């Protein structure tokens, strides 16, 4: 193989419930994402901050907290914060559920209370919660309060069993921490919380989260200061915003500000004579140019705004948002403020039917429900995923589930979503996820590729699915497409919760990085590659950020470049052109990401997956088929190699006429039972 082909492949490699969670996270003594959200909900309700409360409730529903779990918490608010706070919070929650259109999981209702008087079983509950009978001069002074505590709080409320006592204490500690003048009660409940499963580290995290949320319950502007409320420009904003100047040396002539928007806040239509650059650093927001569809923004997204282009930007309806604003050509740049963005236009721009950046590259079937979800992997990175379920799925029963990974360099809105959607129609609960550092998942710096973390993302998907009350934890499988095929197989080697694994057009990214295309890299070429990567590491250190060179244009390409190599041309057809173009999937990873793959052999223990089954799906005309054929030879039984006649590599990304969904359905139906 010529060195030019090896270089090409090298370039290509860079292109491309209940509130309790898993035992592993418990052992790490940290709060889960759901528990962090419950802290935010409890603190916001206690303060009476309805905007922050609504944002936290929405995030919690997306993360898998059920409607009835939140109802329990907001009812409990009245016992510690009073009826007004509780009633207002419940009203906000009711409004939010109506806006979300009934898509959220109701969850378990409490069983009937024990027979007998509330004061009797309430006294028993109080004693077990506290570890001893509760007595004191105060209760002798006012026996009525002692009776009310025992019969009503610890009987009628804590006796409702669809929320465990550990979670109730977590919420209570958050409520009391958010209030003034209740330090003794807070201290008492911290002790009760420890007796009911909360660790010292988790208690400290609750206190820290509540303290951190004093000024804004759902966001702190990321790693940058919040600054002062932006009162000087409030007439040009719908809602509250905060402004923090970051570049103070005027001689540099590069003004940079961190701008933070509360949920629903946006600025007026406006334009800059010298242009502007926005860099999203926290939360979820939107940017829209006049006459174009709105673009959804998450951490790491960059917007380059040309001169005199009319536009607006701001937060999502239920999320805080922060971006850096870089003023271009400051000596001559002038702002012109125009009319406000109307409520109707804002609602249209931020609705789920929006187009552009968040639009899927395929038509979503009207037979499935799609929900945007977030969960953390064991590295603390928030993984963004789309959850697909059939609209007629009986959620009172438990069902098999699938974790679907994207083609290497792709996002969940492309091929992985097609797999998840189609298999959801066939009775599976399925998620398509963005790998860490990419797409809508968190992680900084952006566009890092890590075999260890990408493998972990599959296991984190299993974690999440296992928290859904309608998923059978013993019936979870994985599908990997292209590069994620190698990650799915590697995850299954050590995660026995993955009961069956299938790949489509699999690429072994470690093999091709280490040995070159078809293992043709010479020793001299290998040494030069390592030398070049070493030089790049020093450049990254000196520049303060890793090199990232996207391989595909941000805007959809109409044609292929002349003289393009056939293999690269195949990926250009999918990622750059109308067929599969998505502005968050521009190809490429940070250059030095290759070092991790060279040093991390995937699938070295593939034979250990047995007796769990593996299905390898390849296209007859796929340039990549040798990866699957060799892996099939190394794997132990049960295994199967399924060849799709006439199909190329990318045809198994998105072509329903090529993807053997009947075969996948049979494979997982037989092996997830």
Short mmCIF file of C-alpha atoms in Angstrom, two decimals, residues 30-505:
data_model
loop_
_atom_site.label_atom_id
_atom_site.label_comp_id
_atom_site.label_asym_id
_atom_site.label_seq_id
_atom_site.Cartn_x
_atom_site.Cartn_y
_atom_site.Cartn_z
CA UNK A 30 -21.17 11.32 44.83
CA UNK A 31 -24.68 12.39 43.94
CA UNK A 32 -26.15 11.12 40.71
CA UNK A 33 -27.41 13.52 38.06
CA UNK A 34 -31.01 12.91 39.21
CA UNK A 35 -30.09 13.63 42.83
CA UNK A 36 -28.32 16.84 41.83
CA UNK A 37 -31.49 17.92 40.03
CA UNK A 38 -33.64 17.05 43.08
CA UNK A 39 -31.36 19.29 45.14
CA UNK A 40 -31.92 22.11 42.62
CA UNK A 41 -35.69 21.56 42.58
CA UNK A 42 -35.92 21.49 46.38
CA UNK A 43 -33.78 24.60 46.85
CA UNK A 44 -35.62 26.56 44.14
CA UNK A 45 -39.03 25.64 45.57
CA UNK A 46 -37.89 26.62 49.06
CA UNK A 47 -36.77 30.03 47.80
CA UNK A 48 -39.88 30.52 45.67
CA UNK A 49 -37.79 30.98 42.51
CA UNK A 50 -40.32 29.75 39.96
CA UNK A 51 -38.15 30.34 36.88
CA UNK A 52 -35.24 28.35 38.24
CA UNK A 53 -37.65 25.73 39.58
CA UNK A 54 -39.25 25.23 36.16
CA UNK A 55 -35.85 24.83 34.51
CA UNK A 56 -34.74 22.29 37.12
CA UNK A 57 -37.99 20.33 36.86
CA UNK A 58 -37.65 20.14 33.08
CA UNK A 59 -34.06 18.91 33.39
CA UNK A 60 -35.17 16.32 35.93
CA UNK A 61 -37.93 14.97 33.72
CA UNK A 62 -35.42 14.71 30.87
CA UNK A 63 -33.04 12.84 33.19
CA UNK A 64 -35.68 10.28 34.20
CA UNK A 65 -37.24 11.60 37.40
CA UNK A 66 -40.91 10.64 37.25
CA UNK A 67 -43.88 12.97 37.60
CA UNK A 68 -45.02 11.37 40.86
CA UNK A 69 -41.55 11.58 42.41
CA UNK A 70 -41.50 15.32 41.80
CA UNK A 71 -45.05 15.64 43.12
CA UNK A 72 -43.97 13.98 46.36
CA UNK A 73 -41.05 16.39 46.77
CA UNK A 74 -43.16 19.49 46.06
CA UNK A 75 -45.89 18.35 48.46
CA UNK A 76 -43.23 17.77 51.10
CA UNK A 77 -42.10 21.38 50.60
CA UNK A 78 -45.13 22.57 52.54
CA UNK A 79 -44.04 20.70 55.67
CA UNK A 80 -40.76 22.62 55.79
CA UNK A 81 -41.41 25.83 53.85
CA UNK A 82 -45.16 26.43 54.14
CA UNK A 83 -48.24 26.00 51.99
CA UNK A 84 -47.60 29.07 49.77
CA UNK A 85 -44.21 27.78 48.60
CA UNK A 86 -45.62 24.29 47.99
CA UNK A 87 -48.74 25.45 46.16
CA UNK A 88 -46.78 27.81 43.93
CA UNK A 89 -44.26 25.09 43.12
CA UNK A 90 -46.98 22.59 42.27
CA UNK A 91 -48.65 25.18 40.05
CA UNK A 92 -45.38 25.72 38.18
CA UNK A 93 -44.97 21.97 37.76
CA UNK A 94 -48.53 21.58 36.48
CA UNK A 95 -47.92 24.32 33.88
CA UNK A 96 -44.68 22.68 32.76
CA UNK A 97 -46.32 19.28 32.30
CA UNK A 98 -49.04 20.83 30.12
CA UNK A 99 -46.39 22.53 27.99
CA UNK A 100 -44.54 19.22 27.54
CA UNK A 101 -47.69 17.61 26.18
CA UNK A 102 -48.02 14.60 28.44
CA UNK A 103 -44.85 12.86 27.28
CA UNK A 104 -43.40 12.32 30.75
CA UNK A 105 -43.44 9.10 32.78
CA UNK A 106 -46.00 9.24 35.61
CA UNK A 107 -44.18 6.76 37.83
CA UNK A 108 -45.32 4.79 40.84
CA UNK A 109 -48.10 5.97 43.16
CA UNK A 110 -47.72 5.31 46.88
CA UNK A 111 -49.28 2.23 48.41
CA UNK A 112 -52.10 2.78 50.94
CA UNK A 113 -50.85 3.99 54.32
CA UNK A 114 -50.56 1.38 57.09
CA UNK A 115 -53.70 0.57 59.00
CA UNK A 116 -54.25 2.32 62.29
CA UNK A 117 -53.66 5.87 63.49
CA UNK A 118 -51.11 8.08 61.76
CA UNK A 119 -49.55 9.04 65.08
CA UNK A 120 -48.73 5.40 65.82
CA UNK A 121 -46.94 4.44 62.61
CA UNK A 122 -45.62 8.02 62.33
CA UNK A 123 -43.95 7.69 65.73
CA UNK A 124 -42.38 4.45 64.57
CA UNK A 125 -41.17 6.09 61.35
CA UNK A 126 -39.67 9.01 63.28
CA UNK A 127 -37.87 6.66 65.67
CA UNK A 128 -36.43 4.58 62.82
CA UNK A 129 -35.41 7.68 60.86
CA UNK A 130 -33.65 9.30 63.79
CA UNK A 131 -32.29 6.14 65.34
CA UNK A 132 -33.99 6.77 68.69
CA UNK A 133 -37.21 8.12 70.20
CA UNK A 134 -37.44 11.90 69.83
CA UNK A 135 -38.08 13.85 73.03
CA UNK A 136 -37.27 17.32 74.34
CA UNK A 137 -38.35 20.36 76.31
CA UNK A 138 -39.80 22.02 73.23
CA UNK A 139 -42.23 19.15 72.70
CA UNK A 140 -43.22 19.24 76.35
CA UNK A 141 -43.76 22.99 76.02
CA UNK A 142 -45.99 22.55 72.93
CA UNK A 143 -47.30 18.95 72.77
CA UNK A 144 -49.41 19.81 69.72
CA UNK A 145 -46.35 20.31 67.53
CA UNK A 146 -45.00 16.94 68.66
CA UNK A 147 -48.30 15.30 67.70
CA UNK A 148 -48.39 17.05 64.32
CA UNK A 149 -44.80 16.02 63.53
CA UNK A 150 -45.40 12.40 64.44
CA UNK A 151 -48.84 11.95 62.90
CA UNK A 152 -48.67 14.15 59.86
CA UNK A 153 -45.05 14.68 58.78
CA UNK A 154 -43.60 11.30 59.72
CA UNK A 155 -46.88 9.45 59.36
CA UNK A 156 -48.91 10.87 56.49
CA UNK A 157 -45.97 12.20 54.43
CA UNK A 158 -42.98 9.97 55.21
CA UNK A 159 -45.37 7.02 55.21
CA UNK A 160 -45.92 7.43 51.45
CA UNK A 161 -43.57 4.85 49.99
CA UNK A 162 -43.12 5.90 46.37
CA UNK A 163 -40.16 8.02 47.50
CA UNK A 164 -37.56 6.44 49.76
CA UNK A 165 -36.43 8.09 53.00
CA UNK A 166 -32.92 8.78 51.73
CA UNK A 167 -34.33 10.86 48.88
CA UNK A 168 -36.79 12.64 51.18
CA UNK A 169 -33.92 13.60 53.47
CA UNK A 170 -31.80 14.74 50.52
CA UNK A 171 -34.64 17.04 49.46
CA UNK A 172 -35.24 18.23 53.03
CA UNK A 173 -31.59 19.14 53.58
CA UNK A 174 -31.61 21.10 50.31
CA UNK A 175 -34.79 22.97 51.34
CA UNK A 176 -33.43 23.89 54.77
CA UNK A 177 -30.05 24.93 53.35
CA UNK A 178 -31.81 27.31 50.96
CA UNK A 179 -33.67 29.00 53.84
CA UNK A 180 -32.45 31.48 56.45
CA UNK A 181 -32.67 31.00 60.21
CA UNK A 182 -33.23 27.23 60.27
CA UNK A 183 -29.68 26.11 61.00
CA UNK A 184 -30.60 23.85 63.93
CA UNK A 185 -33.22 22.01 61.87
CA UNK A 186 -30.74 21.70 59.00
CA UNK A 187 -28.14 20.20 61.35
CA UNK A 188 -30.70 17.71 62.70
CA UNK A 189 -31.71 16.58 59.22
CA UNK A 190 -28.09 16.23 58.12
CA UNK A 191 -27.69 13.73 60.97
CA UNK A 192 -30.91 11.95 59.93
CA UNK A 193 -29.73 11.90 56.31
CA UNK A 194 -26.49 10.19 57.32
CA UNK A 195 -28.48 7.55 59.21
CA UNK A 196 -30.47 6.90 56.04
CA UNK A 197 -27.73 6.38 53.51
CA UNK A 198 -26.28 9.81 52.68
CA UNK A 199 -22.49 9.92 53.00
CA UNK A 200 -20.52 12.86 54.36
CA UNK A 201 -19.28 13.57 50.81
CA UNK A 202 -22.84 13.63 49.50
CA UNK A 203 -23.96 15.95 52.30
CA UNK A 204 -21.15 18.35 51.44
CA UNK A 205 -22.13 18.18 47.78
CA UNK A 206 -25.73 19.10 48.66
CA UNK A 207 -24.56 22.11 50.66
CA UNK A 208 -22.19 23.15 47.89
CA UNK A 209 -24.83 22.84 45.18
CA UNK A 210 -27.33 24.94 47.11
CA UNK A 211 -24.74 27.59 47.91
CA UNK A 212 -23.63 27.65 44.30
CA UNK A 213 -27.21 28.17 43.16
CA UNK A 214 -27.86 31.23 45.33
CA UNK A 215 -27.72 33.64 42.40
CA UNK A 216 -28.98 31.34 39.70
CA UNK A 217 -30.37 27.96 40.44
CA UNK A 218 -29.58 26.22 37.20
CA UNK A 219 -26.31 27.69 35.88
CA UNK A 220 -23.27 29.64 37.01
CA UNK A 221 -21.98 30.68 33.62
CA UNK A 222 -19.72 27.69 33.32
CA UNK A 223 -16.09 28.30 34.27
CA UNK A 224 -16.42 32.06 33.82
CA UNK A 225 -17.67 34.66 36.29
CA UNK A 226 -21.34 35.54 36.32
CA UNK A 227 -20.72 39.25 36.62
CA UNK A 228 -23.35 41.84 37.42
CA UNK A 229 -26.95 41.98 36.27
CA UNK A 230 -27.03 43.58 32.84
CA UNK A 231 -29.30 46.47 33.80
CA UNK A 232 -27.63 48.90 31.38
CA UNK A 233 -29.03 46.98 28.40
CA UNK A 234 -32.15 45.55 30.02
CA UNK A 235 -34.37 47.46 27.58
CA UNK A 236 -32.95 45.29 24.80
CA UNK A 237 -33.53 41.96 26.58
CA UNK A 238 -36.68 39.96 27.29
CA UNK A 239 -35.82 38.63 30.75
CA UNK A 240 -32.78 38.98 33.00
CA UNK A 241 -29.18 38.67 31.91
CA UNK A 242 -25.74 39.07 33.52
CA UNK A 243 -22.55 40.51 32.05
CA UNK A 244 -18.92 39.86 33.02
CA UNK A 245 -16.07 41.59 31.12
CA UNK A 246 -13.17 39.16 30.67
CA UNK A 247 -10.60 41.12 28.63
CA UNK A 248 -9.66 44.27 30.55
CA UNK A 249 -6.54 45.39 28.66
CA UNK A 250 -7.88 47.97 26.20
CA UNK A 251 -4.60 48.04 24.28
CA UNK A 252 -5.35 44.55 22.97
CA UNK A 253 -8.57 45.79 21.32
CA UNK A 254 -10.39 42.46 21.75
CA UNK A 255 -13.38 43.00 24.06
CA UNK A 256 -14.70 39.68 25.43
CA UNK A 257 -17.70 39.30 27.74
CA UNK A 258 -19.38 36.37 29.41
CA UNK A 259 -23.12 36.84 28.94
CA UNK A 260 -25.54 34.72 30.97
CA UNK A 261 -29.27 34.45 30.24
CA UNK A 262 -31.95 33.14 32.58
CA UNK A 263 -34.36 30.58 31.05
CA UNK A 264 -36.47 32.19 28.32
CA UNK A 265 -34.34 35.35 28.15
CA UNK A 266 -33.20 36.59 24.74
CA UNK A 267 -32.01 39.87 23.32
CA UNK A 268 -33.74 41.93 20.63
CA UNK A 269 -33.05 41.60 16.96
CA UNK A 270 -29.85 43.55 16.34
CA UNK A 271 -26.77 43.82 14.11
CA UNK A 272 -23.09 44.78 14.39
CA UNK A 273 -21.26 46.77 11.74
CA UNK A 274 -18.05 44.87 12.54
CA UNK A 275 -19.48 41.41 13.23
CA UNK A 276 -19.35 39.28 16.37
CA UNK A 277 -18.24 35.81 17.55
CA UNK A 278 -20.21 33.80 20.12
CA UNK A 279 -18.75 30.81 21.98
CA UNK A 280 -21.26 28.76 24.00
CA UNK A 281 -19.81 27.81 27.40
CA UNK A 282 -22.72 26.53 29.50
CA UNK A 283 -26.36 25.50 29.29
CA UNK A 284 -28.55 25.50 26.17
CA UNK A 285 -29.30 28.51 23.99
CA UNK A 286 -30.34 29.60 20.51
CA UNK A 287 -29.04 31.83 17.74
CA UNK A 288 -31.13 32.95 14.77
CA UNK A 289 -30.45 35.11 11.74
CA UNK A 290 -33.27 37.00 10.10
CA UNK A 291 -35.05 34.77 7.59
CA UNK A 292 -33.28 31.57 8.67
CA UNK A 293 -34.07 28.74 11.04
CA UNK A 294 -32.79 28.99 14.61
CA UNK A 295 -29.63 27.16 15.62
CA UNK A 296 -29.53 25.34 18.97
CA UNK A 297 -26.33 26.02 20.93
CA UNK A 298 -24.61 23.89 23.55
CA UNK A 299 -21.22 24.05 25.23
CA UNK A 300 -18.43 24.27 22.63
CA UNK A 301 -20.51 25.63 19.74
CA UNK A 302 -19.09 28.66 17.94
CA UNK A 303 -21.11 31.21 15.94
CA UNK A 304 -19.38 33.60 13.55
CA UNK A 305 -21.74 36.50 12.82
CA UNK A 306 -20.92 38.55 9.70
CA UNK A 307 -21.18 42.33 9.62
CA UNK A 308 -24.67 43.86 9.46
CA UNK A 309 -26.50 40.52 9.73
CA UNK A 310 -29.67 40.92 11.79
CA UNK A 311 -29.92 38.25 14.49
CA UNK A 312 -30.78 37.44 18.11
CA UNK A 313 -29.47 34.99 20.70
CA UNK A 314 -30.55 33.82 24.14
CA UNK A 315 -31.46 30.92 26.40
CA UNK A 316 -33.73 27.95 25.84
CA UNK A 317 -37.19 28.25 27.45
CA UNK A 318 -36.27 25.90 30.31
CA UNK A 319 -32.47 26.17 30.54
CA UNK A 320 -29.92 28.80 31.58
CA UNK A 321 -27.36 29.73 28.95
CA UNK A 322 -23.96 31.42 28.90
CA UNK A 323 -21.81 32.41 25.96
CA UNK A 324 -18.67 34.42 25.41
CA UNK A 325 -19.27 37.44 23.16
CA UNK A 326 -16.20 38.57 21.20
CA UNK A 327 -16.50 42.01 19.61
CA UNK A 328 -14.83 42.10 16.20
CA UNK A 329 -13.26 45.26 14.74
CA UNK A 330 -13.94 47.16 17.98
CA UNK A 331 -12.62 50.51 16.74
CA UNK A 332 -15.43 50.84 14.22
CA UNK A 333 -17.98 48.29 15.35
CA UNK A 334 -21.38 49.72 16.22
CA UNK A 335 -24.54 47.97 17.42
CA UNK A 336 -27.99 48.74 16.09
CA UNK A 337 -30.80 47.47 18.33
CA UNK A 338 -34.07 46.56 16.63
CA UNK A 339 -37.46 45.21 17.73
CA UNK A 340 -37.91 42.50 20.39
CA UNK A 341 -38.27 38.85 19.38
CA UNK A 342 -41.98 38.15 19.76
CA UNK A 343 -43.20 35.36 22.00
CA UNK A 344 -44.64 33.51 19.00
CA UNK A 345 -41.40 33.76 17.01
CA UNK A 346 -39.37 32.65 20.03
CA UNK A 347 -41.67 29.68 20.63
CA UNK A 348 -41.41 28.66 16.98
CA UNK A 349 -37.63 29.01 16.97
CA UNK A 350 -37.15 26.89 20.09
CA UNK A 351 -39.82 24.25 19.49
CA UNK A 352 -39.00 20.58 18.95
CA UNK A 353 -40.01 21.00 15.30
CA UNK A 354 -37.18 23.44 14.67
CA UNK A 355 -34.87 22.86 11.73
CA UNK A 356 -31.13 23.42 11.12
CA UNK A 357 -28.66 22.36 13.80
CA UNK A 358 -30.93 20.15 15.85
CA UNK A 359 -32.77 18.69 12.88
CA UNK A 360 -32.38 14.96 12.34
CA UNK A 361 -31.16 13.84 8.94
CA UNK A 362 -34.13 11.49 8.63
CA UNK A 363 -37.88 11.74 9.04
CA UNK A 364 -39.04 10.65 12.47
CA UNK A 365 -41.89 8.16 12.38
CA UNK A 366 -45.18 9.29 13.89
CA UNK A 367 -45.32 5.88 15.60
CA UNK A 368 -42.48 6.67 18.01
CA UNK A 369 -41.94 9.15 20.81
CA UNK A 370 -38.54 10.84 20.99
CA UNK A 371 -37.21 12.35 24.20
CA UNK A 372 -33.94 14.23 24.72
CA UNK A 373 -32.22 12.77 27.80
CA UNK A 374 -29.00 13.43 29.71
CA UNK A 375 -27.01 11.18 32.05
CA UNK A 376 -23.44 11.00 33.36
CA UNK A 377 -20.76 8.44 32.66
CA UNK A 378 -18.27 7.36 35.32
CA UNK A 379 -15.96 10.24 34.38
CA UNK A 380 -18.65 12.76 35.29
CA UNK A 381 -19.21 13.75 31.65
CA UNK A 382 -22.84 14.39 30.72
CA UNK A 383 -23.85 12.22 27.77
CA UNK A 384 -26.61 13.56 25.52
CA UNK A 385 -28.95 11.00 23.97
CA UNK A 386 -32.29 10.65 22.23
CA UNK A 387 -34.62 8.08 23.81
CA UNK A 388 -36.93 6.32 21.35
CA UNK A 389 -40.04 4.39 22.39
CA UNK A 390 -43.07 3.17 20.50
CA UNK A 391 -46.09 5.36 21.22
CA UNK A 392 -48.11 2.27 22.07
CA UNK A 393 -45.44 0.85 24.43
CA UNK A 394 -47.02 -0.49 27.62
CA UNK A 395 -44.93 1.24 30.27
CA UNK A 396 -46.49 -0.80 33.05
CA UNK A 397 -44.41 -3.74 31.77
CA UNK A 398 -40.67 -4.21 31.33
CA UNK A 399 -39.13 -4.36 27.85
CA UNK A 400 -35.78 -5.12 26.18
CA UNK A 401 -33.57 -2.13 25.43
CA UNK A 402 -30.69 -1.15 23.12
CA UNK A 403 -27.79 1.32 23.29
CA UNK A 404 -26.88 2.57 19.79
CA UNK A 405 -23.56 4.26 19.02
CA UNK A 406 -22.92 6.65 16.14
CA UNK A 407 -20.65 6.18 13.14
CA UNK A 408 -17.16 7.50 13.98
CA UNK A 409 -17.38 11.30 13.88
CA UNK A 410 -21.17 11.29 13.61
CA UNK A 411 -23.94 12.48 15.92
CA UNK A 412 -27.13 10.95 17.26
CA UNK A 413 -29.28 12.86 14.78
CA UNK A 414 -27.83 10.80 11.91
CA UNK A 415 -27.55 7.04 11.37
CA UNK A 416 -27.70 5.98 15.02
CA UNK A 417 -31.09 7.66 15.32
CA UNK A 418 -32.41 5.67 12.36
CA UNK A 419 -31.43 2.41 14.07
CA UNK A 420 -32.92 3.47 17.41
CA UNK A 421 -36.15 4.75 15.85
CA UNK A 422 -36.75 1.69 13.69
CA UNK A 423 -36.05 -0.79 16.47
CA UNK A 424 -38.26 1.21 18.84
CA UNK A 425 -41.12 0.62 16.41
CA UNK A 426 -40.40 -3.08 16.82
CA UNK A 427 -40.84 -3.09 20.57
CA UNK A 428 -37.39 -2.16 21.90
CA UNK A 429 -36.58 0.83 24.10
CA UNK A 430 -33.59 2.42 22.37
CA UNK A 431 -31.20 5.32 22.86
CA UNK A 432 -28.87 6.91 20.31
CA UNK A 433 -26.13 8.92 22.03
CA UNK A 434 -23.42 11.46 21.27
CA UNK A 435 -19.98 10.37 22.39
CA UNK A 436 -18.31 12.38 25.15
CA UNK A 437 -16.66 15.64 24.02
CA UNK A 438 -18.73 15.58 20.84
CA UNK A 439 -22.20 16.54 19.61
CA UNK A 440 -24.39 17.72 22.47
CA UNK A 441 -22.52 15.73 25.12
CA UNK A 442 -20.32 17.68 27.50
CA UNK A 443 -16.56 17.48 27.90
CA UNK A 444 -13.83 20.01 27.28
CA UNK A 445 -11.80 20.46 25.14
CA UNK A 446 -14.22 19.71 22.34
CA UNK A 447 -13.78 17.04 19.66
CA UNK A 448 -11.53 14.78 21.71
CA UNK A 449 -11.60 11.10 20.75
CA UNK A 450 -10.83 8.61 23.51
CA UNK A 451 -11.23 4.83 23.16
CA UNK A 452 -11.50 4.33 26.92
CA UNK A 453 -14.16 7.00 27.39
CA UNK A 454 -16.09 6.06 24.23
CA UNK A 455 -16.25 2.47 25.48
CA UNK A 456 -17.45 3.79 28.86
CA UNK A 457 -20.21 5.74 27.08
CA UNK A 458 -21.82 2.43 26.09
CA UNK A 459 -21.81 1.23 29.70
CA UNK A 460 -23.21 4.60 30.81
CA UNK A 461 -26.04 4.07 28.34
CA UNK A 462 -26.76 0.73 30.00
CA UNK A 463 -26.74 2.53 33.37
CA UNK A 464 -29.34 4.99 32.13
CA UNK A 465 -31.62 2.43 30.52
CA UNK A 466 -31.52 0.38 33.71
CA UNK A 467 -33.05 3.27 35.66
CA UNK A 468 -36.16 3.38 33.45
CA UNK A 469 -39.03 1.55 35.19
CA UNK A 470 -40.19 -0.01 31.91
CA UNK A 471 -36.79 -1.50 30.96
CA UNK A 472 -35.74 -5.02 31.94
CA UNK A 473 -32.16 -4.77 33.25
CA UNK A 474 -31.50 -8.35 32.17
CA UNK A 475 -32.43 -7.59 28.55
CA UNK A 476 -30.10 -4.82 27.36
CA UNK A 477 -28.06 -5.04 24.15
CA UNK A 478 -25.72 -2.78 22.18
CA UNK A 479 -25.31 -1.76 18.54
CA UNK A 480 -22.20 -0.05 17.21
CA UNK A 481 -21.95 1.51 13.75
CA UNK A 482 -18.59 2.06 12.05
CA UNK A 483 -16.07 3.11 14.73
CA UNK A 484 -18.57 2.68 17.54
CA UNK A 485 -18.79 -0.99 16.55
CA UNK A 486 -15.34 -1.47 18.04
CA UNK A 487 -16.36 0.44 21.16
CA UNK A 488 -19.54 -1.63 21.58
CA UNK A 489 -17.63 -4.92 21.31
CA UNK A 490 -14.96 -3.69 23.74
CA UNK A 491 -17.61 -2.60 26.23
CA UNK A 492 -19.27 -6.03 26.02
CA UNK A 493 -15.92 -7.70 26.83
CA UNK A 494 -16.06 -6.39 30.41
CA UNK A 495 -19.69 -5.31 30.92
CA UNK A 496 -21.73 -8.49 31.23
CA UNK A 497 -24.90 -6.42 31.51
CA UNK A 498 -24.68 -6.17 27.70
CA UNK A 499 -26.38 -9.45 26.84
CA UNK A 500 -25.93 -9.27 23.05
CA UNK A 501 -23.96 -7.00 20.71
CA UNK A 502 -24.26 -6.21 17.00
CA UNK A 503 -22.05 -4.13 14.72
CA UNK A 504 -22.65 -2.59 11.30
CA UNK A 505 -19.78 -1.56 8.98
#
